[in-house]
Each structure stands twice: as structure tokens, then as C-alpha cells.
Short mmCIF file of C-alpha atoms in Angstrom, two decimals:
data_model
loop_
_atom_site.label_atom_id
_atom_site.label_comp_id
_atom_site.label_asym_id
_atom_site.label_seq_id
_atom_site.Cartn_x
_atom_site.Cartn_y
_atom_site.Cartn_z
CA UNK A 1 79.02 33.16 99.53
CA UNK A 2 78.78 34.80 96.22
CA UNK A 3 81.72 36.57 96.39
CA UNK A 4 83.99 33.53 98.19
CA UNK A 5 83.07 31.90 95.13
CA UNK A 6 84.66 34.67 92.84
CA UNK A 7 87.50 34.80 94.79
CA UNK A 8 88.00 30.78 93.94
CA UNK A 9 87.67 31.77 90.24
CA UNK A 10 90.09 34.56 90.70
CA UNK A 11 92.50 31.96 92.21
CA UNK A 12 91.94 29.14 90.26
CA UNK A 13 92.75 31.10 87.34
CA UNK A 14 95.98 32.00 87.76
CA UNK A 15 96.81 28.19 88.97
CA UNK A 16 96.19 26.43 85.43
CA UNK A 17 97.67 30.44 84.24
CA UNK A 18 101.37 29.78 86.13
CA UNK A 19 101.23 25.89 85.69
CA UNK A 20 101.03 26.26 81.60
CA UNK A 21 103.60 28.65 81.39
CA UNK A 22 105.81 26.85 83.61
CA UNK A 23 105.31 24.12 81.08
CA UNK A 24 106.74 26.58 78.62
CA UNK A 25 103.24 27.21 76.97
CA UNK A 26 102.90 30.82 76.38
CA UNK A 27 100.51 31.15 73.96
CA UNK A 28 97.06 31.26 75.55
CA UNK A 29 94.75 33.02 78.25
CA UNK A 30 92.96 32.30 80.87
CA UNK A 31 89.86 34.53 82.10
CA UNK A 32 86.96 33.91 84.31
CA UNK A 33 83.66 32.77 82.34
CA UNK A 34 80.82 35.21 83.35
CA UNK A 35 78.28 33.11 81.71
CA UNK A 36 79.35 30.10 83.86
CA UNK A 37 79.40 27.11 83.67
CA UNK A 38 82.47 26.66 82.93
CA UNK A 39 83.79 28.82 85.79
CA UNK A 40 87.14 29.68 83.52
CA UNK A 41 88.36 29.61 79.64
CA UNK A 42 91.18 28.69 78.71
CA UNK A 43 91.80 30.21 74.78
CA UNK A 44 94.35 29.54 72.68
CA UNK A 45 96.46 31.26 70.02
CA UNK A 46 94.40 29.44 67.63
CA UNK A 47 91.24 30.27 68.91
CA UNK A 48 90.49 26.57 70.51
CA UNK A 49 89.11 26.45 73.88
CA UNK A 50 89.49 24.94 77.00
CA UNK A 51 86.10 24.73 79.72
CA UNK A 52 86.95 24.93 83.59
CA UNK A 53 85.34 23.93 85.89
CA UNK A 54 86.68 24.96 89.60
CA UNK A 55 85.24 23.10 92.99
CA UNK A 56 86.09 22.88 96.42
CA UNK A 57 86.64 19.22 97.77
CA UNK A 58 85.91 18.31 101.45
CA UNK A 59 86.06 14.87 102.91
CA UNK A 60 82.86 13.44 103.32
CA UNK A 61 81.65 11.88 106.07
CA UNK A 62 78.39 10.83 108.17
CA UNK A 63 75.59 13.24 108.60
CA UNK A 64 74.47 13.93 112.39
CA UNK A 65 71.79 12.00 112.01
CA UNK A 66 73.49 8.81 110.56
CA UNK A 67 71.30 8.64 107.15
CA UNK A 68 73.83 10.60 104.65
CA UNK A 69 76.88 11.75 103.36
CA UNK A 70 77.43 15.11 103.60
CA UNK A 71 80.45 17.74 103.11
CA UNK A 72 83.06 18.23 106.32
CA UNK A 73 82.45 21.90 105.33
CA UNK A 74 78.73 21.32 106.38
CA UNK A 75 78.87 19.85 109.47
CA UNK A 76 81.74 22.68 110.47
CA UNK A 77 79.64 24.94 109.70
CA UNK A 78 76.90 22.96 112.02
CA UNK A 79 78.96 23.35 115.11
CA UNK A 80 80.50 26.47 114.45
CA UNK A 81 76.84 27.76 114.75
CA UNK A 82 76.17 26.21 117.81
CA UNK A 83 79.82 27.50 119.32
CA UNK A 84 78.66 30.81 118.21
CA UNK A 85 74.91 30.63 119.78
CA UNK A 86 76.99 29.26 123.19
CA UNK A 87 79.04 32.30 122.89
CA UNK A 88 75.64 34.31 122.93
CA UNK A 89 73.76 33.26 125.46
CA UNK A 90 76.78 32.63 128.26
CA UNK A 91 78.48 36.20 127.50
CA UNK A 92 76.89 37.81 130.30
CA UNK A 93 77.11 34.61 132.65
CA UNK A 94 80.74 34.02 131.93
CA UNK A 95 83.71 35.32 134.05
CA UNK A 96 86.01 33.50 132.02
CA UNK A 97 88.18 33.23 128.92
CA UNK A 98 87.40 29.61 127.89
CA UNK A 99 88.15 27.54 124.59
CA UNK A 100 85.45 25.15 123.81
CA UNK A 101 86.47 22.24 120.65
CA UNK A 102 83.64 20.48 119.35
CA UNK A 103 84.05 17.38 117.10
CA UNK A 104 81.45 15.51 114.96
CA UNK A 105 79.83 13.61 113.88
CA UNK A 106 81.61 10.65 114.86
CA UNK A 107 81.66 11.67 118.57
CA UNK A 108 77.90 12.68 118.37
CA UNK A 109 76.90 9.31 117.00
CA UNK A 110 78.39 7.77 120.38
CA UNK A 111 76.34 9.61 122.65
CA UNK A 112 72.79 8.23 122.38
CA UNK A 113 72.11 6.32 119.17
CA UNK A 114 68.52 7.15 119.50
CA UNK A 115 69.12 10.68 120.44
CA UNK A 116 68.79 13.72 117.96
CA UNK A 117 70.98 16.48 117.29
CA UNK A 118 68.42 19.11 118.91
CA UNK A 119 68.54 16.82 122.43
CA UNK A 120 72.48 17.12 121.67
CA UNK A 121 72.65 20.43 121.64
CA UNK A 122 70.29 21.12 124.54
CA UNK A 123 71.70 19.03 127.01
CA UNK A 124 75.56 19.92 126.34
CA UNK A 125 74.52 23.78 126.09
CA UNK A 126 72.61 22.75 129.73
CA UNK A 127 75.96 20.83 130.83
CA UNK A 128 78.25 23.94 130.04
CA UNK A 129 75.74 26.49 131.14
CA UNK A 130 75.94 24.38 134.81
CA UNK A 131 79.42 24.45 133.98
CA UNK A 132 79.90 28.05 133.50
CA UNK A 133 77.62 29.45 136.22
CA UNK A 134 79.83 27.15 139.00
CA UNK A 135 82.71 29.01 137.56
CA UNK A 136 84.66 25.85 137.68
CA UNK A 137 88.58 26.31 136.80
CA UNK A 138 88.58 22.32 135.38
CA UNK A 139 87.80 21.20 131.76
CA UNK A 140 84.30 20.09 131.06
CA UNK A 141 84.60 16.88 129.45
CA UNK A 142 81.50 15.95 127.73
CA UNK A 143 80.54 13.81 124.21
CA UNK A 144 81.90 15.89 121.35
CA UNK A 145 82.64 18.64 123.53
CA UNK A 146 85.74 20.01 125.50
CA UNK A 147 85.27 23.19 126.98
CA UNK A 148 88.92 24.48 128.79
CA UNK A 149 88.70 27.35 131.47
CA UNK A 150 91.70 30.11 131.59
CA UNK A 151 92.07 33.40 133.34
CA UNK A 152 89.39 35.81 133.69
CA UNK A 153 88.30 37.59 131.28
CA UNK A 154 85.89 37.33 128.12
CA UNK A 155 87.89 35.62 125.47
CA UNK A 156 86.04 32.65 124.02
CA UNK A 157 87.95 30.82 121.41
CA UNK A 158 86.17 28.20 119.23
CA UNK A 159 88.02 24.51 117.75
CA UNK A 160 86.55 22.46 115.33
CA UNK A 161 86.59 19.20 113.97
CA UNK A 162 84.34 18.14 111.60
CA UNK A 163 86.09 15.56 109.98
CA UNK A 164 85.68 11.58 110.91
CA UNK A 165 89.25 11.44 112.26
CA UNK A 166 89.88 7.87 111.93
CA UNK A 167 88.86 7.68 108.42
CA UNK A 168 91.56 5.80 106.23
CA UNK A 169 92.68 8.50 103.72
CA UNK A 170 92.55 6.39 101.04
CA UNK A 171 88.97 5.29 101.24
CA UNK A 172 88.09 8.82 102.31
CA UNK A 173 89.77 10.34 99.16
CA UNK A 174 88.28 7.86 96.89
CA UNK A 175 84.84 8.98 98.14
CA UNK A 176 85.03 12.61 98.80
CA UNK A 177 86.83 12.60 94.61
CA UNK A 178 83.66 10.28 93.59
CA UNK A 179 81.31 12.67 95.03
CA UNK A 180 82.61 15.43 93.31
CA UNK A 181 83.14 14.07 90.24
CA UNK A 182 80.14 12.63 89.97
CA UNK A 183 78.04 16.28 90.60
CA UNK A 184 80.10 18.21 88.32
CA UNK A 185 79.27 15.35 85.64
CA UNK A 186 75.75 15.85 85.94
CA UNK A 187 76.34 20.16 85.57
CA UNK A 188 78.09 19.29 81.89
CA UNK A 189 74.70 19.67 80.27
CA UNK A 190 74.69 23.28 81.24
CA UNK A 191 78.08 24.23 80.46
CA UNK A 192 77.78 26.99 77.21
CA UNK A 193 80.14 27.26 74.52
CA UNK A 194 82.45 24.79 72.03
CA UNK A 195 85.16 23.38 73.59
CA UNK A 196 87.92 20.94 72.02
CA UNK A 197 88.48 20.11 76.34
CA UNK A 198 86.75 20.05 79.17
CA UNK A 199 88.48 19.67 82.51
CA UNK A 200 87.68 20.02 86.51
CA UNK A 201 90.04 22.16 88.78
CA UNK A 202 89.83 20.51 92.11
CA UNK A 203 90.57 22.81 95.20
CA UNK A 204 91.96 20.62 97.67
CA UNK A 205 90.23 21.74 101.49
CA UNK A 206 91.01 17.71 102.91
CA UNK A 207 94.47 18.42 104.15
CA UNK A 208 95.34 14.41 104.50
CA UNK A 209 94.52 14.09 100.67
CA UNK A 210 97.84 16.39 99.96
CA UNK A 211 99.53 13.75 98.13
CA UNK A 212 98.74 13.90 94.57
CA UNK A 213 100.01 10.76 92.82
CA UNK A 214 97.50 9.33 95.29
CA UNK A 215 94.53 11.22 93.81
CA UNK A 216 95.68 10.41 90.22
CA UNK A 217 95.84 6.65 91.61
CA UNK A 218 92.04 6.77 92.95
CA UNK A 219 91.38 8.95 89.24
CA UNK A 220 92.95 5.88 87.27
CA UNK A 221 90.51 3.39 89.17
CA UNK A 222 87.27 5.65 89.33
CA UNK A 223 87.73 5.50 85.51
CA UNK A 224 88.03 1.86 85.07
CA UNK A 225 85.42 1.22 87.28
CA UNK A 226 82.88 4.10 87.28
CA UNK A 227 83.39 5.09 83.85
CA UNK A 228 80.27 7.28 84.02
CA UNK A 229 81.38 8.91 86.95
CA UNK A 230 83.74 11.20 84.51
CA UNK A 231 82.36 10.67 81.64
CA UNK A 232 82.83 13.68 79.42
CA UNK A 233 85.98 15.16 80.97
CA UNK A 234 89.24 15.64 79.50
CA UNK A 235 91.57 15.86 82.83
CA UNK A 236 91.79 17.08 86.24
CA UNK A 237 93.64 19.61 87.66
CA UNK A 238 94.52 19.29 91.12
CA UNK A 239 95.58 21.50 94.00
CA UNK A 240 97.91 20.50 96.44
CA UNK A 241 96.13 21.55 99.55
CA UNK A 242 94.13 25.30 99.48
CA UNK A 243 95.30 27.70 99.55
CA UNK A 244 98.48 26.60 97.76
CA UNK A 245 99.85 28.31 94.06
CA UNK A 246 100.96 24.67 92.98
CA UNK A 247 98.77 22.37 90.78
CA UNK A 248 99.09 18.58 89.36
CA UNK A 249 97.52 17.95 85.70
CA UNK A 250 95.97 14.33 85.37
CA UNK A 251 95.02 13.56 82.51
CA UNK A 252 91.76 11.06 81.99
CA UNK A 253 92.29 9.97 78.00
CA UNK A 254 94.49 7.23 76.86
CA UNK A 255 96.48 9.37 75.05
CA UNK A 256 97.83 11.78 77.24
CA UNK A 257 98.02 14.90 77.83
#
């Protein structure tokens, strides 16, 4: 994870790097911080600098057990492991190529309202285990789970969606950018250095919140009404969708920027 994370910095720094130049700006540099936070420095001719900070964004939505908000990334991550243990313990049972897509947790929380994610998991792994063995050539249909037969062979090819689906983008940018913003708020007391700015480089990984005059919209109105929320940041720079080389500055004072 350590070194995903320095790949990010790498990234990110050549983003605010290509987007200041293109500007016509020439006289600065940007470098990664090792004695993050910030994650990057922006310096300029004149010895003023800029603080970084660089995060991932994921929509959030409803933990498997229905009590919190957690990261899209995390609950992937959930059912990736479970696609992964599946693979395991069928791979000398199957016959099969299959592709098995798994969605949740909005799919999950229809199954049994009272039921865990442990009883989930152990009586869909029973369902395609039953499934598997009878060497069916149909698609198992079962609650958050699709599991499509092909031709023999060994192959087994994993889907996810981890996202709510029906979410409406708006309300699900407005809360994933909240979330964010409101963490990397709280980290500002640990950031070390003097810096005349202080700005967050958002790394876009919810592809339906592409549309940045959107963000800057939901920005505008987090400030008015959550004032706290970004409460010692300069500006935001945004990135259209990761991986992408393109970035959007918003800036968050009166003034401009």
C-alpha cells in the first residue's frame, strides 16, 4: 500500500507541475514532501510555498451491515476477497471457466435484513459450491451474486460492483467530497512547514463524478454551509477521473485564484 501511495505522489505531482505551466507559470517546482504531510511542495521563485495535500476519492456508500458509511474502495475490496477465497476452495471441484460479478451492498441489504455478512457469504459460497459440483451450464442467479458458466476449462474471471448504483450523483458527490474534506481538515494540524497556501489534490476514482463544474458547484455550497468542513484551505485541485493527466483548480477564497 506504501508504495501505491508513492506512486499517487509521483502522479499528482506532475498534474499541478503541467497544469501551472500550461497557465504560463514557469517559475516554480514541484517535489514530493518526504516529511509529509503535505504530500507535495509547491516552491516558488521567491521562495513562497505551496502545501499539497493528494487523496483518493471514492463514493461512499452503506456499510454491509447497514450502520456506516464507508469507502466503495472498501467494500470492493470486501468482495474481491471473497471472489478470491471462492476461487480457492472450488479450483479443484471446478470443470469450468466461469465469471462470477458480485455487487454490494445494496443487493446484500435485500437479502435478509436480519442476516449478517458471514451467513451471506456461507450460504452463497454453499449455493455456488451446489452449483459448481452439478456442473450446471446455466447462470446461478442468486442475491448479489451472478455466477456465468462457459467452456471447460479453469478460467475464473471476477466483476465487481461496489458502488450503490442508483445513487443520484449529485447527492453522492456532495457526500463522498464532504467526507474527504472533512478528514483532510482534521490532518492540517500535522502538516510541517510555512506555507502562504494550502490546497487538497483530489484524485477522482468515482467515475460518474467526472464533471468538474459540478464538483466546484457542491465546493461553492459545502463552503457556505459547512464552513468548517474546509476551513483552512486555500483551493482544490481536481482530477478529472484517475488516472487522467488533466486537472481543474477551484479556488475556495473570495478573491480568486
Amino acid at each position: 500500500m506504501m508504495a501505491e501511495a508513492k506512486l499517487d505522489e509521483e502522479f499528482a505531482c506532475k498534474l499541478p507541475r503541467d497544469h501551472l505551466a500550461e497557465c504560463g507559470v514557469s517559475r516554480f517546482q514541484c517535489t514530493v514532501n518526504v516529511a509529509d504531510p503535505p504530500d507535495l511542495v509547491v516552491t516558488w521563485d521567491n521562495d513562497i510555498q505551496w502545501g499539497v495535500e493528494v487523496t483518493r476519492t471514492y463514493q461512499q456508500v452503506t456499510s454491509f451491515d447497514g450502520k456506516q458509511q464507508v469507502s466503495s474502495e472498501q467494500i470492493g475490496a470486501d468482495l474481491r476477497n471473497f471472489a478470491e477465497r471462492l476461487r480457492e476452495n472450488t479450483k479443484n471441484t471446478r470443470k469450468r471457466s466461469y465469471t462470477i460479478f458480485l455487487e454490494g451492498p445494496s443487493r446484500f441489504s435485500s437479502w435478509k435484513k436480519s442476516a449478517s455478512k458471514k451467513e451471506w457469504e456461507e450460504e452463497t459460497e454453499k449455493a455456488i459450491w451446489q452449483h459448481i459440483v452439478s456442473d450446471k451450464r446455466s447462470p446461478l442467479k442468486v442475491p448479489g451474486v451472478w455466477l456465468r458458466p462457459s467452456e471447460l476449462g479453469q478460467r475464473w474471471t471476477i466483476a465487481i460492483s461496489s458502488g450503490s448504483g442508483a445513487a443520484e450523483t449529485s447527492w453522492a458527490t456532495t457526500r463522498m467530497v464532504r467526507r474527504t474534506l472533512g478528514d483532510k481538515t482534521e490532518d492540517l494540524s500535522r502538516w510541517s512547514g510555512s506555507f502562504a497556501e494550502r490546497w487538497l489534490l483530489l484524485l477522482n476514482f468515482y467515475p460518474q463524478a467526472e464533471d468538474p463544474s459540478q464538483v466546484e458547484e457542491i465546493l461553492r455550497r459545502l463552503v457556505f454551509a459547512h464552513p468548517d468542513v474546509l476551513a483552512g484551505f486555500d483551493g482544490i485541485f481536481y482530477s478529472n477521473g484517475y488516472p487522467c493527466d488533466s486537472l481543474d483548480r477551484i479556488s475556495l477564497r473570495s478573491s480568486g485564484g
